[in-house]
Amino acid sequence: MGRGVFITFEGGEGAGKSSLIEEVARQLASDGIQVVKTREPGSTHLGEHIRTLLLNHTSQPVSPYAELCLFLAARAQHIQEVIVPSLERRKVILCDRYNDSTIAYQGAARGLGMEKVESICEFICQGVQPHLTLYLDIDPAVGLFRARGSSPEIAGERGYDRIEVEGLEFHSKIRKAFLEIHEKDPARVHLLDASQKKEIVCAEAMKAIRLLLGSLA
Ligand code: T5A
């Protein structure tokens, strides 16, 4: 590998990204591969502050445009502080969410337009794009139940974050958008059926990752 490898994990709420990243990182590390686990929004000082601002359920209403700018501000900092330096140090980066989340959540579900948001993301990222994206596809009702142990309709009473409390219609738009992104670029975006057992999802993810690492070796 000339430089590092950038892998993103995408999906709706409760799809299993965080659990999968932990297991993939463990397996790659046991093969002697140097891994960086990171997430969006977050993973930098600025990004973690933005995460708190964005996901705090009790905060004042946020305009969809302001929300987009904040996710992108976190991303710009993340690219400069974490992703580019890790690529230069030839690490394998496992990143929980990236541009596809912005296109699906802000572009589709918040209604700002998928193409418009995609082009803004391209401007912000200055060519830093994932080699591979693992999209964990799950029925939003199942994902929300897994993540919260309840339906989204009663989530607000339990203090869930500002995006989690949105209803099923909102989360269904997100799934539809992710599927469109996968259909548009199947070479980069690898779909995993996240309704399967964790071990099976992980085995399929590792197969795709090993194929990628082999092709870049
Ligand atoms: N967002 C983010 C935007 O709107 N725009 C953007 O540009 C970006 C970057 C981030 C929020 O911000 C939004 C999207 C999000 O709403 P977050 O807390 O990072 O917030 O939210 P999520 O990434 O959705 O985190 P979750 O924890 O909800 O989901 P995960 O990480 O996909 O799921 P995970 O691994 O925590 O698993 C959830 C539960 O399911 C179980 C796990 O054990 C756990 O209990 N599980 C399974 N159960 C059965 N079978 C399997 N295969 C399972 N896999 C996991």
PDB file of C-alpha atoms and ligand atoms in Angstrom:
ATOM      1  CA  MET A   1       0.000   0.000   0.000  1.00  0.00           C
ATOM      2  CA  GLY A   2       1.553   3.274  -1.132  1.00  0.00           C
ATOM      3  CA  ARG A   3      -0.564   5.342   1.261  1.00  0.00           C
ATOM      4  CA  GLY A   4      -3.106   4.399   3.839  1.00  0.00           C
ATOM      5  CA  VAL A   5      -6.573   3.015   3.247  1.00  0.00           C
ATOM      6  CA  PHE A   6      -9.775   4.882   4.005  1.00  0.00           C
ATOM      7  CA  ILE A   7     -12.870   2.784   4.774  1.00  0.00           C
ATOM      8  CA  THR A   8     -16.197   4.297   5.815  1.00  0.00           C
ATOM      9  CA  PHE A   9     -19.161   2.619   7.517  1.00  0.00           C
ATOM     10  CA  GLU A  10     -22.620   3.948   6.761  1.00  0.00           C
ATOM     11  CA  GLY A  11     -26.210   3.134   7.652  1.00  0.00           C
ATOM     12  CA  GLY A  12     -29.282   4.258   9.545  1.00  0.00           C
ATOM     13  CA  GLU A  13     -29.648   4.381  13.323  1.00  0.00           C
ATOM     14  CA  GLY A  14     -28.800   1.139  15.101  1.00  0.00           C
ATOM     15  CA  ALA A  15     -27.581  -0.578  11.914  1.00  0.00           C
ATOM     16  CA  GLY A  16     -24.598  -1.944  13.835  1.00  0.00           C
ATOM     17  CA  LYS A  17     -21.737   0.250  12.554  1.00  0.00           C
ATOM     18  CA  SER A  18     -20.028   0.841  15.899  1.00  0.00           C
ATOM     19  CA  SER A  19     -20.170  -2.856  16.847  1.00  0.00           C
ATOM     20  CA  LEU A  20     -18.851  -3.843  13.419  1.00  0.00           C
ATOM     21  CA  ILE A  21     -15.992  -1.325  13.521  1.00  0.00           C
ATOM     22  CA  GLU A  22     -14.865  -2.694  16.906  1.00  0.00           C
ATOM     23  CA  GLU A  23     -14.743  -6.262  15.588  1.00  0.00           C
ATOM     24  CA  VAL A  24     -13.134  -5.364  12.253  1.00  0.00           C
ATOM     25  CA  ALA A  25     -10.486  -3.322  14.094  1.00  0.00           C
ATOM     26  CA  ARG A  26      -9.798  -6.270  16.399  1.00  0.00           C
ATOM     27  CA  GLN A  27      -9.401  -8.706  13.509  1.00  0.00           C
ATOM     28  CA  LEU A  28      -7.213  -6.371  11.440  1.00  0.00           C
ATOM     29  CA  ALA A  29      -5.015  -5.587  14.450  1.00  0.00           C
ATOM     30  CA  SER A  30      -4.545  -9.306  15.100  1.00  0.00           C
ATOM     31  CA  ASP A  31      -3.246  -9.546  11.510  1.00  0.00           C
ATOM     32  CA  GLY A  32      -0.674  -6.865  12.427  1.00  0.00           C
ATOM     33  CA  ILE A  33      -2.444  -4.108  10.474  1.00  0.00           C
ATOM     34  CA  GLN A  34      -2.302  -0.622  12.005  1.00  0.00           C
ATOM     35  CA  VAL A  35      -5.826   0.687  12.361  1.00  0.00           C
ATOM     36  CA  VAL A  36      -7.310   4.084  13.240  1.00  0.00           C
ATOM     37  CA  LYS A  37     -10.917   4.095  14.488  1.00  0.00           C
ATOM     38  CA  THR A  38     -12.690   7.379  14.081  1.00  0.00           C
ATOM     39  CA  ARG A  39     -16.213   8.804  13.842  1.00  0.00           C
ATOM     40  CA  GLU A  40     -18.281  11.694  12.585  1.00  0.00           C
ATOM     41  CA  PRO A  41     -19.227  14.056  13.888  1.00  0.00           C
ATOM     42  CA  GLY A  42     -16.357  13.982  16.350  1.00  0.00           C
ATOM     43  CA  SER A  43     -12.835  12.655  16.841  1.00  0.00           C
ATOM     44  CA  THR A  44     -11.317  16.148  17.084  1.00  0.00           C
ATOM     45  CA  HIS A  45     -11.703  18.804  19.794  1.00  0.00           C
ATOM     46  CA  LEU A  46     -13.851  20.942  17.490  1.00  0.00           C
ATOM     47  CA  GLY A  47     -15.749  17.930  16.144  1.00  0.00           C
ATOM     48  CA  GLU A  48     -16.721  16.658  19.596  1.00  0.00           C
ATOM     49  CA  HIS A  49     -18.034  20.145  20.516  1.00  0.00           C
ATOM     50  CA  ILE A  50     -20.044  20.208  17.301  1.00  0.00           C
ATOM     51  CA  ARG A  51     -21.343  16.700  18.058  1.00  0.00           C
ATOM     52  CA  THR A  52     -22.693  17.906  21.406  1.00  0.00           C
ATOM     53  CA  LEU A  53     -24.292  20.958  19.794  1.00  0.00           C
ATOM     54  CA  LEU A  54     -25.864  18.940  16.987  1.00  0.00           C
ATOM     55  CA  LEU A  55     -27.138  15.927  18.848  1.00  0.00           C
ATOM     56  CA  ASN A  56     -28.278  17.596  22.064  1.00  0.00           C
ATOM     57  CA  HIS A  57     -31.978  16.817  22.084  1.00  0.00           C
ATOM     58  CA  THR A  58     -32.895  19.692  24.393  1.00  0.00           C
ATOM     59  CA  SER A  59     -31.197  22.432  22.395  1.00  0.00           C
ATOM     60  CA  GLN A  60     -33.090  25.065  20.405  1.00  0.00           C
ATOM     61  CA  PRO A  61     -34.338  24.213  16.889  1.00  0.00           C
ATOM     62  CA  VAL A  62     -31.556  24.144  14.273  1.00  0.00           C
ATOM     63  CA  SER A  63     -32.088  25.191  10.649  1.00  0.00           C
ATOM     64  CA  PRO A  64     -31.343  22.332   8.208  1.00  0.00           C
ATOM     65  CA  TYR A  65     -28.790  24.618   6.522  1.00  0.00           C
ATOM     66  CA  ALA A  66     -27.079  25.353   9.840  1.00  0.00           C
ATOM     67  CA  GLU A  67     -27.120  21.614  10.607  1.00  0.00           C
ATOM     68  CA  LEU A  68     -25.442  20.889   7.256  1.00  0.00           C
ATOM     69  CA  CYS A  69     -22.765  23.528   7.865  1.00  0.00           C
ATOM     70  CA  LEU A  70     -22.012  22.134  11.324  1.00  0.00           C
ATOM     71  CA  PHE A  71     -21.620  18.528  10.100  1.00  0.00           C
ATOM     72  CA  LEU A  72     -19.339  19.818   7.347  1.00  0.00           C
ATOM     73  CA  ALA A  73     -17.300  21.957   9.730  1.00  0.00           C
ATOM     74  CA  ALA A  74     -16.705  18.865  11.852  1.00  0.00           C
ATOM     75  CA  ARG A  75     -15.721  16.959   8.694  1.00  0.00           C
ATOM     76  CA  ALA A  76     -13.276  19.583   7.454  1.00  0.00           C
ATOM     77  CA  GLN A  77     -11.476  19.528  10.800  1.00  0.00           C
ATOM     78  CA  HIS A  78     -11.552  15.726  10.909  1.00  0.00           C
ATOM     79  CA  ILE A  79      -9.997  15.475   7.452  1.00  0.00           C
ATOM     80  CA  GLN A  80      -7.190  17.867   8.335  1.00  0.00           C
ATOM     81  CA  GLU A  81      -6.461  16.551  11.840  1.00  0.00           C
ATOM     82  CA  VAL A  82      -7.131  12.826  11.543  1.00  0.00           C
ATOM     83  CA  ILE A  83      -7.780  11.426   8.074  1.00  0.00           C
ATOM     84  CA  VAL A  84      -5.001  12.993   5.998  1.00  0.00           C
ATOM     85  CA  PRO A  85      -2.283  12.451   8.643  1.00  0.00           C
ATOM     86  CA  SER A  86      -3.420   8.831   9.124  1.00  0.00           C
ATOM     87  CA  LEU A  87      -3.329   8.210   5.367  1.00  0.00           C
ATOM     88  CA  GLU A  88       0.179   9.676   5.267  1.00  0.00           C
ATOM     89  CA  ARG A  89       1.215   7.298   8.078  1.00  0.00           C
ATOM     90  CA  ARG A  90      -0.183   4.404   5.985  1.00  0.00           C
ATOM     91  CA  LYS A  91      -2.878   3.410   8.467  1.00  0.00           C
ATOM     92  CA  VAL A  92      -6.135   1.679   7.705  1.00  0.00           C
ATOM     93  CA  ILE A  93      -8.823   4.171   8.749  1.00  0.00           C
ATOM     94  CA  LEU A  94     -12.193   2.828   9.895  1.00  0.00           C
ATOM     95  CA  CYS A  95     -14.548   5.803   9.921  1.00  0.00           C
ATOM     96  CA  ASP A  96     -18.069   5.705  11.384  1.00  0.00           C
ATOM     97  CA  ARG A  97     -20.050   7.894   8.906  1.00  0.00           C
ATOM     98  CA  TYR A  98     -18.816  10.350   6.258  1.00  0.00           C
ATOM     99  CA  ASN A  99     -20.245  12.108   3.176  1.00  0.00           C
ATOM    100  CA  ASP A 100     -22.927   9.516   2.431  1.00  0.00           C
ATOM    101  CA  SER A 101     -24.543  10.240   5.814  1.00  0.00           C
ATOM    102  CA  THR A 102     -24.702  13.946   4.982  1.00  0.00           C
ATOM    103  CA  ILE A 103     -26.191  13.226   1.558  1.00  0.00           C
ATOM    104  CA  ALA A 104     -28.786  10.854   3.070  1.00  0.00           C
ATOM    105  CA  TYR A 105     -29.663  12.768   6.260  1.00  0.00           C
ATOM    106  CA  GLN A 106     -29.367  16.422   5.205  1.00  0.00           C
ATOM    107  CA  GLY A 107     -29.760  15.982   1.438  1.00  0.00           C
ATOM    108  CA  ALA A 108     -32.665  13.505   1.388  1.00  0.00           C
ATOM    109  CA  ALA A 109     -34.340  13.418   4.801  1.00  0.00           C
ATOM    110  CA  ARG A 110     -33.992  17.137   5.629  1.00  0.00           C
ATOM    111  CA  GLY A 111     -34.862  17.941   2.012  1.00  0.00           C
ATOM    112  CA  LEU A 112     -31.831  20.031   1.016  1.00  0.00           C
ATOM    113  CA  GLY A 113     -31.293  17.945  -2.145  1.00  0.00           C
ATOM    114  CA  MET A 114     -28.978  14.976  -2.575  1.00  0.00           C
ATOM    115  CA  GLU A 115     -27.073  16.341  -5.576  1.00  0.00           C
ATOM    116  CA  LYS A 116     -26.550  19.779  -4.049  1.00  0.00           C
ATOM    117  CA  VAL A 117     -25.309  18.305  -0.786  1.00  0.00           C
ATOM    118  CA  GLU A 118     -23.070  15.863  -2.648  1.00  0.00           C
ATOM    119  CA  SER A 119     -21.383  18.695  -4.512  1.00  0.00           C
ATOM    120  CA  ILE A 120     -20.850  20.707  -1.299  1.00  0.00           C
ATOM    121  CA  CYS A 121     -19.347  17.595   0.306  1.00  0.00           C
ATOM    122  CA  GLU A 122     -16.967  17.223  -2.638  1.00  0.00           C
ATOM    123  CA  PHE A 123     -15.860  20.839  -2.213  1.00  0.00           C
ATOM    124  CA  ILE A 124     -15.231  20.391   1.524  1.00  0.00           C
ATOM    125  CA  CYS A 125     -13.385  17.073   1.148  1.00  0.00           C
ATOM    126  CA  GLN A 126     -10.898  18.240  -1.483  1.00  0.00           C
ATOM    127  CA  GLY A 127     -10.594  14.806  -3.022  1.00  0.00           C
ATOM    128  CA  VAL A 128     -10.359  12.829   0.229  1.00  0.00           C
ATOM    129  CA  GLN A 129     -12.791  10.022  -0.585  1.00  0.00           C
ATOM    130  CA  PRO A 130     -13.092   6.516   0.834  1.00  0.00           C
ATOM    131  CA  HIS A 131     -11.581   3.568  -1.021  1.00  0.00           C
ATOM    132  CA  LEU A 132     -14.474   1.457   0.256  1.00  0.00           C
ATOM    133  CA  THR A 133     -17.780   2.133   1.982  1.00  0.00           C
ATOM    134  CA  LEU A 134     -19.578  -0.599   3.868  1.00  0.00           C
ATOM    135  CA  TYR A 135     -23.270   0.275   3.913  1.00  0.00           C
ATOM    136  CA  LEU A 136     -25.199  -1.619   6.596  1.00  0.00           C
ATOM    137  CA  ASP A 137     -28.733  -1.914   5.282  1.00  0.00           C
ATOM    138  CA  ILE A 138     -31.504  -2.371   7.846  1.00  0.00           C
ATOM    139  CA  ASP A 139     -35.233  -1.737   8.089  1.00  0.00           C
ATOM    140  CA  PRO A 140     -35.344   1.534  10.083  1.00  0.00           C
ATOM    141  CA  ALA A 141     -37.952   0.141  12.490  1.00  0.00           C
ATOM    142  CA  VAL A 142     -35.562  -2.709  13.361  1.00  0.00           C
ATOM    143  CA  GLY A 143     -32.555  -0.366  13.603  1.00  0.00           C
ATOM    144  CA  LEU A 144     -34.350   2.085  15.883  1.00  0.00           C
ATOM    145  CA  PHE A 145     -35.617  -0.743  18.048  1.00  0.00           C
ATOM    146  CA  ARG A 146     -32.111  -2.187  18.334  1.00  0.00           C
ATOM    147  CA  ALA A 147     -30.578   1.141  19.218  1.00  0.00           C
ATOM    148  CA  ARG A 148     -33.271   2.305  21.601  1.00  0.00           C
ATOM    149  CA  GLY A 149     -35.174  -0.786  22.627  1.00  0.00           C
ATOM    150  CA  SER A 150     -38.379   1.033  21.672  1.00  0.00           C
ATOM    151  CA  SER A 151     -40.250   2.547  18.737  1.00  0.00           C
ATOM    152  CA  PRO A 152     -39.258   6.066  17.574  1.00  0.00           C
ATOM    153  CA  GLU A 153     -42.699   7.359  18.528  1.00  0.00           C
ATOM    154  CA  ILE A 154     -41.864   7.149  22.227  1.00  0.00           C
ATOM    155  CA  ALA A 155     -38.173   7.854  21.906  1.00  0.00           C
ATOM    156  CA  GLY A 156     -38.477  11.555  22.831  1.00  0.00           C
ATOM    157  CA  GLU A 157     -39.444  10.738  26.400  1.00  0.00           C
ATOM    158  CA  ARG A 158     -36.207   8.831  26.873  1.00  0.00           C
ATOM    159  CA  GLY A 159     -33.852  11.639  25.971  1.00  0.00           C
ATOM    160  CA  TYR A 160     -32.683  10.349  22.614  1.00  0.00           C
ATOM    161  CA  ASP A 161     -30.774  12.693  20.357  1.00  0.00           C
ATOM    162  CA  ARG A 162     -32.272  15.266  17.996  1.00  0.00           C
ATOM    163  CA  ILE A 163     -32.041  13.008  14.939  1.00  0.00           C
ATOM    164  CA  GLU A 164     -33.021   9.732  16.609  1.00  0.00           C
ATOM    165  CA  VAL A 165     -36.351  11.206  17.730  1.00  0.00           C
ATOM    166  CA  GLU A 166     -37.465  11.809  14.145  1.00  0.00           C
ATOM    167  CA  GLY A 167     -40.258   9.451  13.013  1.00  0.00           C
ATOM    168  CA  LEU A 168     -40.150   6.395  10.791  1.00  0.00           C
ATOM    169  CA  GLU A 169     -40.936   8.409   7.639  1.00  0.00           C
ATOM    170  CA  PHE A 170     -37.752  10.450   8.127  1.00  0.00           C
ATOM    171  CA  HIS A 171     -35.656   7.327   8.733  1.00  0.00           C
ATOM    172  CA  SER A 172     -37.217   5.574   5.724  1.00  0.00           C
ATOM    173  CA  LYS A 173     -36.075   8.459   3.496  1.00  0.00           C
ATOM    174  CA  ILE A 174     -32.561   7.913   4.818  1.00  0.00           C
ATOM    175  CA  ARG A 175     -32.611   4.223   3.919  1.00  0.00           C
ATOM    176  CA  LYS A 176     -33.946   4.997   0.431  1.00  0.00           C
ATOM    177  CA  ALA A 177     -31.168   7.544  -0.075  1.00  0.00           C
ATOM    178  CA  PHE A 178     -28.441   5.113   1.041  1.00  0.00           C
ATOM    179  CA  LEU A 179     -29.817   2.514  -1.385  1.00  0.00           C
ATOM    180  CA  GLU A 180     -29.677   5.087  -4.192  1.00  0.00           C
ATOM    181  CA  ILE A 181     -26.084   5.923  -3.306  1.00  0.00           C
ATOM    182  CA  HIS A 182     -25.220   2.208  -3.392  1.00  0.00           C
ATOM    183  CA  GLU A 183     -26.939   1.742  -6.767  1.00  0.00           C
ATOM    184  CA  LYS A 184     -25.129   4.763  -8.207  1.00  0.00           C
ATOM    185  CA  ASP A 185     -21.668   3.610  -7.118  1.00  0.00           C
ATOM    186  CA  PRO A 186     -21.692  -0.145  -6.350  1.00  0.00           C
ATOM    187  CA  ALA A 187     -17.918  -0.422  -6.867  1.00  0.00           C
ATOM    188  CA  ARG A 188     -17.261   1.796  -3.829  1.00  0.00           C
ATOM    189  CA  VAL A 189     -20.413   1.210  -1.777  1.00  0.00           C
ATOM    190  CA  HIS A 190     -20.669  -2.420  -0.684  1.00  0.00           C
ATOM    191  CA  LEU A 191     -24.084  -3.348   0.719  1.00  0.00           C
ATOM    192  CA  LEU A 192     -24.255  -5.614   3.765  1.00  0.00           C
ATOM    193  CA  ASP A 193     -27.531  -7.081   4.993  1.00  0.00           C
ATOM    194  CA  ALA A 194     -27.378  -5.824   8.574  1.00  0.00           C
ATOM    195  CA  SER A 195     -30.385  -7.872   9.683  1.00  0.00           C
ATOM    196  CA  GLN A 196     -28.115 -10.921   9.805  1.00  0.00           C
ATOM    197  CA  LYS A 197     -26.238 -12.077  12.903  1.00  0.00           C
ATOM    198  CA  LYS A 198     -23.262  -9.896  13.894  1.00  0.00           C
ATOM    199  CA  GLU A 199     -20.775 -12.683  13.073  1.00  0.00           C
ATOM    200  CA  ILE A 200     -22.131 -13.022   9.523  1.00  0.00           C
ATOM    201  CA  VAL A 201     -22.153  -9.258   8.900  1.00  0.00           C
ATOM    202  CA  CYS A 202     -18.572  -9.114  10.150  1.00  0.00           C
ATOM    203  CA  ALA A 203     -17.415 -12.041   7.999  1.00  0.00           C
ATOM    204  CA  GLU A 204     -18.878 -10.350   4.895  1.00  0.00           C
ATOM    205  CA  ALA A 205     -17.286  -7.023   5.841  1.00  0.00           C
ATOM    206  CA  MET A 206     -13.880  -8.661   6.364  1.00  0.00           C
ATOM    207  CA  LYS A 207     -14.144 -10.357   2.971  1.00  0.00           C
ATOM    208  CA  ALA A 208     -14.697  -6.993   1.245  1.00  0.00           C
ATOM    209  CA  ILE A 209     -11.906  -5.355   3.254  1.00  0.00           C
ATOM    210  CA  ARG A 210      -9.381  -8.129   2.563  1.00  0.00           C
ATOM    211  CA  LEU A 211     -10.232  -7.931  -1.146  1.00  0.00           C
ATOM    212  CA  LEU A 212      -9.558  -4.200  -1.090  1.00  0.00           C
ATOM    213  CA  LEU A 213      -6.305  -4.545   0.878  1.00  0.00           C
ATOM    214  CA  GLY A 214      -5.158  -7.268  -1.518  1.00  0.00           C
ATOM    215  CA  SER A 215      -5.896  -5.079  -4.540  1.00  0.00           C
ATOM    216  CA  LEU A 216      -3.887  -2.176  -3.067  1.00  0.00           C
ATOM    217  CA  ALA A 217      -0.918  -4.295  -1.908  1.00  0.00           C
TER     218      ALA A 217
HETATM  219  N1  T5A B   1     -25.475  12.514  10.999  1.00  0.00           N
HETATM  220  C1  T5A B   1     -24.143  12.203  10.961  1.00  0.00           C
HETATM  221  C2  T5A B   1     -26.056  13.382  10.050  1.00  0.00           C
HETATM  222  O1  T5A B   1     -27.243  13.688  10.118  1.00  0.00           O
HETATM  223  N2  T5A B   1     -25.252  13.895   9.072  1.00  0.00           N
HETATM  224  C3  T5A B   1     -23.914  13.619   8.990  1.00  0.00           C
HETATM  225  O2  T5A B   1     -23.219  14.128   8.082  1.00  0.00           O
HETATM  226  C4  T5A B   1     -23.337  12.725   9.976  1.00  0.00           C
HETATM  227  C5  T5A B   1     -21.878  12.409   9.919  1.00  0.00           C
HETATM  228  C6  T5A B   1     -24.708  10.467  14.689  1.00  0.00           C
HETATM  229  C7  T5A B   1     -25.990  11.096  14.185  1.00  0.00           C
HETATM  230  O3  T5A B   1     -25.654  12.159  13.306  1.00  0.00           O
HETATM  231  C8  T5A B   1     -26.315  11.972  12.075  1.00  0.00           C
HETATM  232  C9  T5A B   1     -26.580  10.498  11.990  1.00  0.00           C
HETATM  233  C10 T5A B   1     -26.842  10.107  13.422  1.00  0.00           C
HETATM  234  O4  T5A B   1     -28.185  10.350  13.718  1.00  0.00           O
HETATM  235  P1  T5A B   1     -24.425   8.536  16.409  1.00  0.00           P
HETATM  236  O5  T5A B   1     -24.658   8.477  17.875  1.00  0.00           O
HETATM  237  O6  T5A B   1     -23.034   8.403  15.908  1.00  0.00           O
HETATM  238  O7  T5A B   1     -25.013   9.892  15.911  1.00  0.00           O
HETATM  239  O8  T5A B   1     -25.482   7.581  15.740  1.00  0.00           O
HETATM  240  P2  T5A B   1     -25.313   6.245  15.015  1.00  0.00           P
HETATM  241  O9  T5A B   1     -24.114   6.274  14.122  1.00  0.00           O
HETATM  242  O10 T5A B   1     -26.608   5.954  14.341  1.00  0.00           O
HETATM  243  O11 T5A B   1     -25.048   5.236  16.189  1.00  0.00           O
HETATM  244  P3  T5A B   1     -25.931   4.066  16.698  1.00  0.00           P
HETATM  245  O12 T5A B   1     -25.276   3.571  17.944  1.00  0.00           O
HETATM  246  O13 T5A B   1     -27.366   4.456  16.783  1.00  0.00           O
HETATM  247  O14 T5A B   1     -25.844   2.977  15.567  1.00  0.00           O
HETATM  248  P4  T5A B   1     -24.735   1.940  15.145  1.00  0.00           P
HETATM  249  O15 T5A B   1     -23.380   2.367  15.528  1.00  0.00           O
HETATM  250  O16 T5A B   1     -24.991   1.678  13.715  1.00  0.00           O
HETATM  251  O17 T5A B   1     -25.152   0.635  15.955  1.00  0.00           O
HETATM  252  P5  T5A B   1     -24.435  -0.143  17.170  1.00  0.00           P
HETATM  253  O18 T5A B   1     -23.279  -0.911  16.678  1.00  0.00           O
HETATM  254  O19 T5A B   1     -24.244   0.821  18.285  1.00  0.00           O
HETATM  255  O20 T5A B   1     -25.572  -1.196  17.501  1.00  0.00           O
HETATM  256  C11 T5A B   1     -26.822  -0.815  18.093  1.00  0.00           C
HETATM  257  C12 T5A B   1     -27.358  -1.999  18.921  1.00  0.00           C
HETATM  258  O21 T5A B   1     -27.658  -3.078  18.047  1.00  0.00           O
HETATM  259  C13 T5A B   1     -26.904  -4.249  18.397  1.00  0.00           C
HETATM  260  C14 T5A B   1     -25.721  -3.736  19.226  1.00  0.00           C
HETATM  261  O22 T5A B   1     -25.226  -4.729  20.106  1.00  0.00           O
HETATM  262  C15 T5A B   1     -26.346  -2.549  19.945  1.00  0.00           C
HETATM  263  O23 T5A B   1     -27.046  -2.975  21.058  1.00  0.00           O
HETATM  264  N3  T5A B   1     -26.498  -4.891  17.151  1.00  0.00           N
HETATM  265  C16 T5A B   1     -27.103  -5.993  16.663  1.00  0.00           C
HETATM  266  N4  T5A B   1     -28.125  -6.722  17.120  1.00  0.00           N
HETATM  267  C17 T5A B   1     -28.502  -7.789  16.362  1.00  0.00           C
HETATM  268  N5  T5A B   1     -27.899  -8.151  15.204  1.00  0.00           N
HETATM  269  C18 T5A B   1     -26.862  -7.440  14.706  1.00  0.00           C
HETATM  270  N6  T5A B   1     -26.287  -7.776  13.547  1.00  0.00           N
HETATM  271  C19 T5A B   1     -26.428  -6.290  15.453  1.00  0.00           C
HETATM  272  N7  T5A B   1     -25.455  -5.356  15.250  1.00  0.00           N
HETATM  273  C20 T5A B   1     -25.515  -4.511  16.289  1.00  0.00           C
END
